[in-house]
Coordinates of C-alpha atoms and ligand atoms in Angstrom, one line a residue:
M1 CA 0.0 0.0 0.0
K2 CA 1.2 3.4 -1.0
S3 CA 1.9 5.6 2.0
G4 CA -0.2 8.7 2.3
F5 CA 1.6 10.2 5.2
S6 CA 2.4 13.6 4.0
E7 CA 4.7 16.3 5.4
E8 CA 1.9 18.8 5.1
T9 CA -0.8 19.2 7.7
I10 CA -4.1 20.2 6.2
V11 CA -7.0 22.1 7.5
A12 CA -10.6 22.7 6.3
P13 CA -14.1 23.4 7.7
A14 CA -15.8 20.0 8.0
T15 CA -19.3 21.4 8.3
A16 CA -21.3 23.1 5.6
V17 CA -20.9 26.8 5.0
G18 CA -23.6 28.9 6.6
E19 CA -25.1 29.5 10.0
G20 CA -25.5 26.5 12.3
G21 CA -25.3 25.5 15.9
I22 CA -21.7 24.5 15.6
G23 CA -19.0 24.5 13.0
I24 CA -16.3 22.0 12.9
I25 CA -12.8 22.7 11.7
R26 CA -10.6 19.7 11.0
L27 CA -6.8 19.4 10.9
S28 CA -4.9 16.4 9.8
G29 CA -1.2 15.7 9.8
T30 CA 1.8 15.7 12.0
S31 CA 1.6 19.3 13.3
A32 CA -2.2 19.2 14.0
E33 CA -1.8 18.9 17.8
L34 CA 1.1 21.4 18.0
T35 CA -1.0 23.9 16.1
L36 CA -3.9 23.4 18.5
Q37 CA -1.6 23.8 21.5
R38 CA -0.4 27.2 20.1
F39 CA -3.9 28.7 20.1
F40 CA -6.1 26.7 22.5
R41 CA -6.4 27.6 26.2
P42 CA -8.2 24.7 27.9
S43 CA -10.5 25.7 30.8
R44 CA -8.7 23.3 33.1
S45 CA -5.0 22.7 32.9
V46 CA -3.9 19.8 30.7
D47 CA -0.5 18.2 30.5
V48 CA -1.2 16.0 27.6
F49 CA -4.4 15.8 25.6
E50 CA -5.9 12.4 25.8
S51 CA -6.9 11.0 22.5
H52 CA -10.6 11.1 21.5
Q53 CA -11.4 13.3 24.5
L54 CA -13.3 16.6 24.2
Y55 CA -11.7 19.6 25.9
H56 CA -13.5 22.8 26.6
G57 CA -11.6 26.1 26.3
H58 CA -10.9 29.2 24.3
L59 CA -9.3 29.8 21.0
L60 CA -7.0 32.9 20.9
D61 CA -5.5 34.5 17.8
S62 CA -1.8 35.1 17.4
S63 CA -2.0 38.4 19.2
G64 CA -3.7 36.7 22.1
S65 CA -7.2 38.1 21.6
L66 CA -10.2 35.8 22.1
L67 CA -11.6 34.3 18.9
D68 CA -14.2 31.9 20.2
E69 CA -15.2 29.5 23.0
V70 CA -14.7 26.0 21.6
L71 CA -14.5 22.3 22.2
A72 CA -11.4 20.6 20.9
V73 CA -10.4 17.0 20.4
V74 CA -7.2 15.3 19.4
M75 CA -7.4 11.9 17.6
R76 CA -4.0 10.3 17.5
A77 CA -2.7 8.3 14.6
P78 CA -3.6 5.7 13.5
R79 CA -7.0 5.7 15.2
S80 CA -8.5 8.5 13.2
Y81 CA -10.5 9.0 10.0
T82 CA -7.3 9.7 7.9
G83 CA -5.0 7.4 9.9
E84 CA -3.0 10.6 10.7
E85 CA -3.1 12.8 13.8
I86 CA -6.4 14.7 13.6
V87 CA -7.6 17.7 15.6
E88 CA -11.2 18.9 15.5
V89 CA -12.2 22.3 16.8
H90 CA -15.9 22.7 17.4
C91 CA -16.7 26.4 17.3
H92 CA -19.8 28.4 16.9
G93 CA -21.4 27.8 13.5
G94 CA -21.0 31.2 11.8
P95 CA -19.3 31.6 8.5
V96 CA -17.1 34.5 9.7
I97 CA -15.8 32.7 12.8
I98 CA -15.1 29.5 10.9
R99 CA -13.2 31.5 8.3
Q100 CA -11.2 33.3 10.9
I101 CA -10.2 30.1 12.6
V102 CA -9.2 28.4 9.3
D103 CA -7.2 31.5 8.4
L104 CA -5.5 31.4 11.8
F105 CA -4.3 27.9 11.2
I106 CA -3.2 28.6 7.6
D107 CA -1.2 31.6 8.8
A108 CA 0.4 29.2 11.3
G109 CA 1.7 27.1 8.3
L110 CA -1.1 24.7 7.6
R111 CA -2.5 24.2 4.1
L112 CA -6.1 24.4 3.1
A113 CA -7.2 20.8 2.2
R114 CA -8.2 20.0 -1.3
P115 CA -11.6 18.6 -2.0
G116 CA -11.7 15.0 -0.7
E117 CA -8.2 15.2 0.6
F118 CA -9.1 13.8 4.1
T119 CA -10.7 10.8 2.5
L120 CA -7.9 10.4 0.0
R121 CA -5.4 10.3 2.9
A122 CA -7.7 7.8 4.7
F123 CA -7.6 5.6 1.5
L124 CA -3.8 6.0 1.0
N125 CA -3.2 5.1 4.7
G126 CA -5.3 2.0 4.3
R127 CA -8.1 3.2 6.6
L128 CA -10.7 2.4 4.0
D129 CA -10.6 0.9 0.5
L130 CA -11.7 2.7 -2.6
S131 CA -15.2 1.4 -2.9
R132 CA -15.8 2.5 0.7
A133 CA -14.3 5.9 0.0
E134 CA -16.6 6.2 -3.0
A135 CA -19.5 5.3 -0.7
V136 CA -18.7 8.3 1.5
I137 CA -19.3 10.7 -1.3
D138 CA -22.4 8.8 -2.5
L139 CA -23.8 9.0 1.0
I140 CA -23.2 12.8 1.3
R141 CA -24.7 13.3 -2.2
S142 CA -27.6 11.0 -1.8
R143 CA -31.0 12.7 -2.4
S144 CA -33.2 9.7 -1.5
E145 CA -33.5 7.0 1.2
S146 CA -32.7 4.3 -1.3
A147 CA -29.6 6.0 -2.5
S148 CA -28.3 6.6 1.0
Q149 CA -29.2 3.0 2.1
L150 CA -27.2 1.7 -0.9
A151 CA -24.2 4.0 0.0
V152 CA -24.3 3.0 3.7
R153 CA -24.1 -0.7 2.7
Q154 CA -21.1 0.0 0.5
L155 CA -19.5 2.1 3.2
D156 CA -20.0 -0.8 5.6
G157 CA -17.9 -2.8 3.2
A158 CA -20.6 -5.2 1.7
L159 CA -19.1 -4.9 -1.8
S160 CA -15.5 -4.8 -0.6
R161 CA -15.9 -8.1 1.4
I162 CA -17.2 -9.9 -1.7
I163 CA -14.3 -8.5 -3.8
Y164 CA -11.6 -9.3 -1.2
D165 CA -13.0 -12.9 -0.9
L166 CA -13.0 -13.4 -4.6
R167 CA -9.5 -12.0 -4.9
E168 CA -8.2 -14.1 -2.1
R169 CA -9.4 -17.3 -3.7
L170 CA -8.1 -16.3 -7.1
V171 CA -4.7 -15.5 -5.6
E172 CA -4.6 -19.0 -4.2
N173 CA -5.3 -20.5 -7.6
L174 CA -2.8 -18.2 -9.2
S175 CA 0.0 -19.3 -6.8
L176 CA -0.7 -22.9 -7.7
I177 CA -0.2 -22.2 -11.4
E178 CA 2.8 -20.0 -10.7
A179 CA 4.4 -22.9 -8.9
H180 CA 4.2 -24.8 -12.1
I181 CA 5.8 -22.0 -14.1
D182 CA 8.7 -22.2 -11.7
F183 CA 9.0 -25.9 -12.3
P184 CA 8.2 -26.3 -15.9
D185 CA 9.0 -30.0 -16.0
E186 CA 6.0 -30.9 -14.0
D187 CA 2.6 -30.6 -15.7
I188 CA -0.4 -29.5 -13.7
S189 CA -2.1 -32.8 -12.9
P190 CA -5.5 -33.3 -14.5
P191 CA -7.3 -33.4 -11.1
A192 CA -5.5 -30.2 -10.0
L193 CA -6.5 -28.6 -13.3
A194 CA -10.1 -29.7 -12.9
N195 CA -10.1 -28.2 -9.4
L196 CA -8.7 -24.9 -10.7
C197 CA -11.4 -24.7 -13.3
A198 CA -14.1 -25.4 -10.7
N199 CA -12.8 -22.7 -8.5
V200 CA -12.6 -20.2 -11.3
K201 CA -16.1 -21.1 -12.5
K202 CA -17.4 -20.5 -9.0
A203 CA -15.7 -17.1 -8.8
R204 CA -17.1 -16.1 -12.2
D205 CA -20.6 -17.2 -11.3
E206 CA -20.4 -15.0 -8.2
I207 CA -19.7 -12.0 -10.4
D208 CA -22.8 -12.5 -12.5
P209 CA -25.4 -11.5 -9.8
L210 CA -23.4 -8.4 -9.0
L211 CA -23.5 -7.4 -12.7
A212 CA -27.2 -8.2 -12.9
S213 CA -27.8 -5.9 -9.9
F214 CA -26.4 -2.9 -11.8
D215 CA -29.5 -1.7 -13.5
S216 CA -31.6 -1.5 -10.3
G217 CA -28.6 -0.3 -8.3
R218 CA -28.0 2.6 -10.8
V219 CA -31.6 3.6 -10.6
L220 CA -31.6 3.6 -6.8
R221 CA -28.4 5.6 -6.7
E222 CA -28.8 8.0 -9.6
G223 CA -32.5 8.0 -9.9
L224 CA -34.8 7.1 -12.7
N225 CA -34.8 9.4 -15.8
V226 CA -38.4 10.0 -16.5
L227 CA -39.1 12.1 -19.6
I228 CA -42.4 14.0 -20.1
L229 CA -43.2 14.1 -23.8
G230 CA -46.1 15.3 -25.9
R231 CA -47.2 18.0 -28.3
P232 CA -47.5 21.6 -27.1
N233 CA -50.3 22.6 -24.7
V234 CA -51.3 19.1 -23.6
G235 CA -50.2 20.1 -20.1
K236 CA -46.7 18.8 -19.7
S237 CA -45.4 21.7 -17.6
S238 CA -48.6 21.5 -15.6
L239 CA -48.0 17.8 -15.0
L240 CA -44.4 18.4 -14.0
N241 CA -45.5 21.0 -11.5
A242 CA -48.3 18.9 -10.2
L243 CA -46.0 15.9 -9.6
L244 CA -43.5 18.2 -7.9
G245 CA -46.2 20.0 -6.0
E246 CA -44.5 23.3 -6.7
S247 CA -44.6 25.7 -9.6
R248 CA -41.2 25.5 -11.2
A249 CA -41.7 25.4 -15.0
I250 CA -43.6 28.3 -16.6
V251 CA -47.1 27.5 -17.6
T252 CA -48.8 29.5 -20.3
D253 CA -51.6 29.3 -22.8
I254 CA -49.3 29.9 -25.8
P255 CA -48.4 26.5 -27.4
G256 CA -44.7 25.6 -27.3
T257 CA -43.6 27.9 -24.5
T258 CA -41.4 25.4 -22.8
R259 CA -38.6 25.9 -25.3
D260 CA -35.8 24.0 -23.6
T261 CA -35.9 21.1 -21.2
V262 CA -36.6 21.6 -17.5
E263 CA -35.3 19.0 -15.0
E264 CA -36.5 18.5 -11.5
S265 CA -35.8 15.8 -9.0
F266 CA -38.2 14.2 -6.5
V267 CA -38.8 10.9 -4.7
I268 CA -41.6 8.4 -5.2
S269 CA -41.7 5.8 -2.4
G270 CA -38.0 6.1 -1.8
L271 CA -37.1 6.0 -5.5
P272 CA -35.3 9.1 -6.7
I273 CA -36.8 10.4 -9.9
R274 CA -35.3 12.9 -12.3
L275 CA -38.2 14.3 -14.2
I276 CA -37.5 16.0 -17.5
D277 CA -40.0 18.2 -19.2
T278 CA -39.3 18.6 -22.9
A279 CA -40.3 21.2 -25.4
G280 CA -43.5 20.1 -27.1
V281 CA -42.7 17.8 -30.0
H282 CA -44.2 18.6 -33.4
A283 CA -43.0 19.3 -36.9
T284 CA -41.8 22.9 -36.8
S285 CA -39.9 25.4 -39.0
D286 CA -38.9 27.6 -36.0
P287 CA -35.2 26.9 -35.5
I288 CA -35.3 27.3 -31.8
E289 CA -38.3 24.9 -31.4
A290 CA -36.7 22.5 -33.9
E291 CA -33.6 22.4 -31.6
G292 CA -35.9 21.6 -28.7
V293 CA -37.5 18.8 -30.6
R294 CA -34.2 17.4 -31.6
R295 CA -33.0 17.4 -28.0
A296 CA -36.3 15.8 -26.8
T297 CA -35.8 13.1 -29.4
E298 CA -32.3 12.5 -28.1
K299 CA -33.5 12.3 -24.6
V300 CA -36.2 9.7 -25.5
K301 CA -33.4 7.3 -26.3
T302 CA -31.7 7.7 -22.9
A303 CA -34.8 7.9 -20.7
D304 CA -35.7 5.0 -18.4
L305 CA -39.3 5.9 -18.8
V306 CA -41.3 8.2 -21.1
L307 CA -44.6 9.7 -20.0
L308 CA -46.4 10.5 -23.2
V309 CA -48.9 13.2 -22.3
V310 CA -52.0 13.7 -24.4
D311 CA -55.0 16.0 -24.0
G312 CA -58.0 13.8 -23.1
S313 CA -60.4 16.7 -23.8
Q314 CA -59.6 16.8 -27.5
E315 CA -59.3 14.6 -30.5
A316 CA -55.8 13.2 -31.1
S317 CA -53.8 15.3 -33.6
P318 CA -51.0 14.4 -36.0
D319 CA -48.6 15.9 -33.5
D320 CA -49.8 13.4 -30.8
F321 CA -49.0 10.6 -33.2
F322 CA -45.6 12.2 -34.1
A323 CA -44.7 11.9 -30.4
F324 CA -46.3 8.5 -30.1
D325 CA -44.0 7.2 -32.9
L326 CA -40.9 8.5 -31.0
V327 CA -41.4 6.4 -27.9
E328 CA -40.4 2.8 -27.3
K329 CA -43.6 1.2 -26.2
D330 CA -42.2 -1.0 -23.4
R331 CA -40.6 2.0 -21.7
A332 CA -43.6 4.4 -21.9
L333 CA -46.9 5.2 -20.1
L334 CA -49.7 7.1 -21.7
V335 CA -50.9 10.0 -19.5
V336 CA -54.3 11.2 -20.5
N337 CA -54.4 14.7 -19.0
K338 CA -57.3 17.1 -18.4
S339 CA -59.6 14.4 -16.9
D340 CA -61.5 17.3 -15.3
C341 CA -62.9 18.1 -18.7
P342 CA -65.3 15.8 -20.7
A343 CA -63.4 12.9 -22.3
V344 CA -63.2 13.2 -26.1
L345 CA -59.9 11.5 -27.0
D346 CA -60.0 8.0 -28.5
R347 CA -57.3 6.1 -26.5
S348 CA -57.4 3.1 -28.7
R349 CA -55.3 5.1 -31.2
F350 CA -52.4 4.7 -28.8
S351 CA -52.4 0.9 -28.5
G352 CA -49.6 -0.8 -26.7
L353 CA -49.3 1.9 -23.9
A354 CA -50.9 1.5 -20.5
A355 CA -53.1 4.6 -20.0
T356 CA -53.6 6.6 -16.8
P357 CA -56.1 9.5 -16.8
V358 CA -55.0 12.4 -14.7
S359 CA -55.8 16.1 -14.2
A360 CA -52.7 18.2 -13.7
K361 CA -55.1 21.0 -12.8
N362 CA -57.0 19.4 -9.8
G363 CA -54.5 16.6 -9.0
A364 CA -56.8 13.6 -9.9
G365 CA -55.0 10.4 -10.8
L366 CA -51.6 11.6 -9.8
D367 CA -51.1 9.2 -7.0
L368 CA -52.1 6.3 -9.3
L369 CA -49.6 7.6 -11.8
K370 CA -46.8 7.7 -9.2
D371 CA -47.6 4.2 -8.1
K372 CA -47.4 2.9 -11.6
I373 CA -44.0 4.6 -12.1
A374 CA -42.7 3.1 -8.9
S375 CA -44.0 -0.4 -9.5
L376 CA -42.3 -0.5 -12.9
F377 CA -38.9 -0.2 -11.3
S378 CA -37.1 -2.3 -8.7
A379 CA -40.0 -3.1 -6.4
G380 CA -40.7 0.6 -5.8
G381 CA -37.3 1.7 -4.6
E382 CA -36.5 -1.2 -2.2
V383 CA -32.8 -1.9 -1.7
S384 CA -32.5 -5.6 -1.9
E385 CA -30.8 -7.6 0.8
S386 CA -28.1 -8.9 -1.6
T387 CA -25.2 -6.7 -2.4
M388 CA -25.9 -4.4 -5.4
I389 CA -23.5 -2.4 -7.5
S390 CA -24.6 1.0 -8.7
D391 CA -21.4 2.5 -10.1
R392 CA -20.4 2.3 -13.7
R393 CA -16.7 2.1 -12.8
H394 CA -17.4 -1.0 -10.7
R395 CA -19.5 -2.6 -13.5
E396 CA -16.7 -2.0 -16.0
A397 CA -14.2 -3.7 -13.7
L398 CA -16.4 -6.6 -13.0
L399 CA -17.1 -7.1 -16.7
R400 CA -13.3 -7.2 -17.4
S401 CA -12.7 -9.6 -14.6
R402 CA -15.4 -11.9 -15.8
E403 CA -14.0 -11.8 -19.4
A404 CA -10.5 -12.7 -18.1
L405 CA -11.9 -15.6 -16.1
N406 CA -13.8 -16.8 -19.2
R407 CA -10.6 -16.6 -21.2
F408 CA -8.9 -18.6 -18.4
L409 CA -11.5 -21.4 -18.8
A410 CA -11.1 -21.4 -22.5
S411 CA -7.3 -21.5 -22.2
V412 CA -7.6 -24.6 -20.0
Q413 CA -9.9 -26.2 -22.6
S414 CA -7.3 -25.6 -25.3
A415 CA -4.5 -26.9 -23.0
Q416 CA -2.5 -23.6 -22.9
E417 CA 0.8 -23.3 -21.1
P418 CA 0.6 -22.3 -17.4
E419 CA 2.0 -18.8 -18.4
F420 CA -1.1 -18.1 -20.3
L421 CA -3.4 -19.3 -17.5
A422 CA -1.5 -17.1 -15.1
L423 CA -1.9 -14.1 -17.3
D424 CA -5.7 -14.5 -17.5
L425 CA -5.9 -14.8 -13.7
R426 CA -3.7 -11.9 -13.1
E427 CA -5.9 -9.8 -15.4
A428 CA -9.0 -10.8 -13.5
L429 CA -7.3 -9.9 -10.2
H430 CA -6.1 -6.6 -11.5
A431 CA -9.7 -5.7 -12.6
L432 CA -11.1 -6.6 -9.2
G433 CA -8.3 -4.6 -7.5
E434 CA -9.6 -1.5 -9.3
I435 CA -12.8 -1.7 -7.4
T436 CA -11.1 -1.7 -4.0
G437 CA -8.3 0.6 -5.1
E438 CA -5.2 -1.6 -5.1
T439 CA -4.7 -1.3 -8.8
T440 CA -6.6 1.8 -9.7
P441 CA -4.7 4.2 -12.0
D442 CA -3.8 7.5 -10.4
E443 CA -5.8 9.6 -12.8
I444 CA -9.0 7.6 -11.9
L445 CA -8.2 8.2 -8.2
D446 CA -7.9 11.9 -8.9
Q447 CA -11.2 11.9 -10.7
I448 CA -12.9 10.1 -7.9
F449 CA -11.6 12.3 -5.1
S450 CA -12.2 15.5 -6.9
R451 CA -15.9 14.8 -6.7
F452 CA -15.7 15.3 -2.9
C453 CA -16.3 18.6 -1.2
I454 CA -13.6 20.4 0.8
G455 CA -13.4 19.2 4.3
K456 CA -14.3 15.6 3.5
Ligands
GDP1 P1 -47.4 22.2 -22.2 O1 -47.3 23.1 -23.4 O2 -47.7 20.8 -22.7 O3 -46.3 22.2 -21.2 O4 -48.8 22.6 -21.5 P2 -49.0 23.5 -20.2 O5 -48.7 22.8 -19.0 O6 -48.4 24.9 -20.5 O7 -50.6 23.7 -20.3 C1 -51.3 24.2 -21.4 C2 -52.7 24.6 -21.0 O8 -53.4 23.6 -20.5 C3 -52.6 25.6 -19.8 O9 -53.6 26.6 -20.1 C4 -53.0 24.8 -18.6 O10 -53.6 25.6 -17.6 C5 -54.0 23.8 -19.2 N1 -54.0 22.6 -18.5 C6 -52.9 21.8 -18.1 N2 -53.4 20.7 -17.4 C7 -54.7 20.8 -17.4 C8 -55.7 20.0 -16.8 O11 -55.5 18.9 -16.2 N3 -57.0 20.4 -17.0 C9 -57.3 21.5 -17.6 N4 -58.6 21.8 -17.7 N5 -56.4 22.3 -18.2 C10 -55.1 22.0 -18.0

């Protein structure tokens, strides 16, 4: 493991900017405690700070004037989040006082931490593996119960444990093969080879359910992309607002006013939903509208679900059929809006789509529509008991690992030399190591940790 112990001691506010009951400033590195001692006056005299013990006192600036009444704690290495010496100062939660304290420590020679640097140090010091570090950011960013549940499981090491176990078993098999590379005169005996194959098959078969969980996992983590599609004036913006329960998109009587796409997020029974309102689709010569139509058409392709909105109080028009032709029927629901008006539309013209009558105006049918959306995906936002993957990076790595294991099995079939067998297994191991971080390239690490906020 690379060592992350750095010469530099870093500092950053650990709590969000803004007013709050308390603000926490975190220091990590070899001079953390010394820096605290310079400016902190405990209320009762202390010879040596006990680790993980809160001390009450006052923080003074370099001229000795009082900055704030605080609580301070020292967490000695390696029993800390980063694995380094950590100091936390709990001050009053105002943006000015927090900045003054951070500035005081920076003037004393500390460096402002980069985004995610505390967690990066934790990873480099072996305090948590990469998939768990990624779960930290997912947990902070999660906007729904399902997403945070998924992240907490990953943080707890559910995925890491599976990967470590797989790796350990593959390493055992690899060393068996490598023993034969060292002694080329001895062939691997047929029973030993059969045993190797059985082990590798078992490992490969354990990767499959993880890969299969990706679609549901991704939806739980990132949310479901739901696109609202339909000709102008059927009530798309009104539906978006009604579903959100707030007026966000502009609603007007002039057809085609929602020129660009509007995106909003909300949660249906624990399932995060990204709702996208498109410009009305219809054949148009207005270049701005045409661009909107083009974008909507693009988005149809990437949406998890399309809500095709039609106006139930009118006959269907060619523009309705234009939109109908754009959608894939197994990923769309027909929303027949304006159910508060007399029903005129002939729904049979939209065969193949399950229809839900709603009124964006008075809210009728919206709960039923939400239920239908939720029931279409992953049992309505339940995080299943078995371990799920939700990250594209993890999926990529698992796919590569599975391919390498399949190549290994094919190589055994075609009686390849042990060198080739070892190569396949090493590749499989390397790919698995990218998930937990042992073999992840530096630029990917940079990318991952730059997604963090400062202070984490
Ligand atoms: P969009 O162009 O498809 O986004 O349509 P809008 O949401 O702007 O709505 C167009 C018009 O239909 C507005 O005058 C809305 O007030 C009206 N409207 C939308 N939903 C309903 C509904 O459920 N019932 C009735 N009666 N009118 C609605």
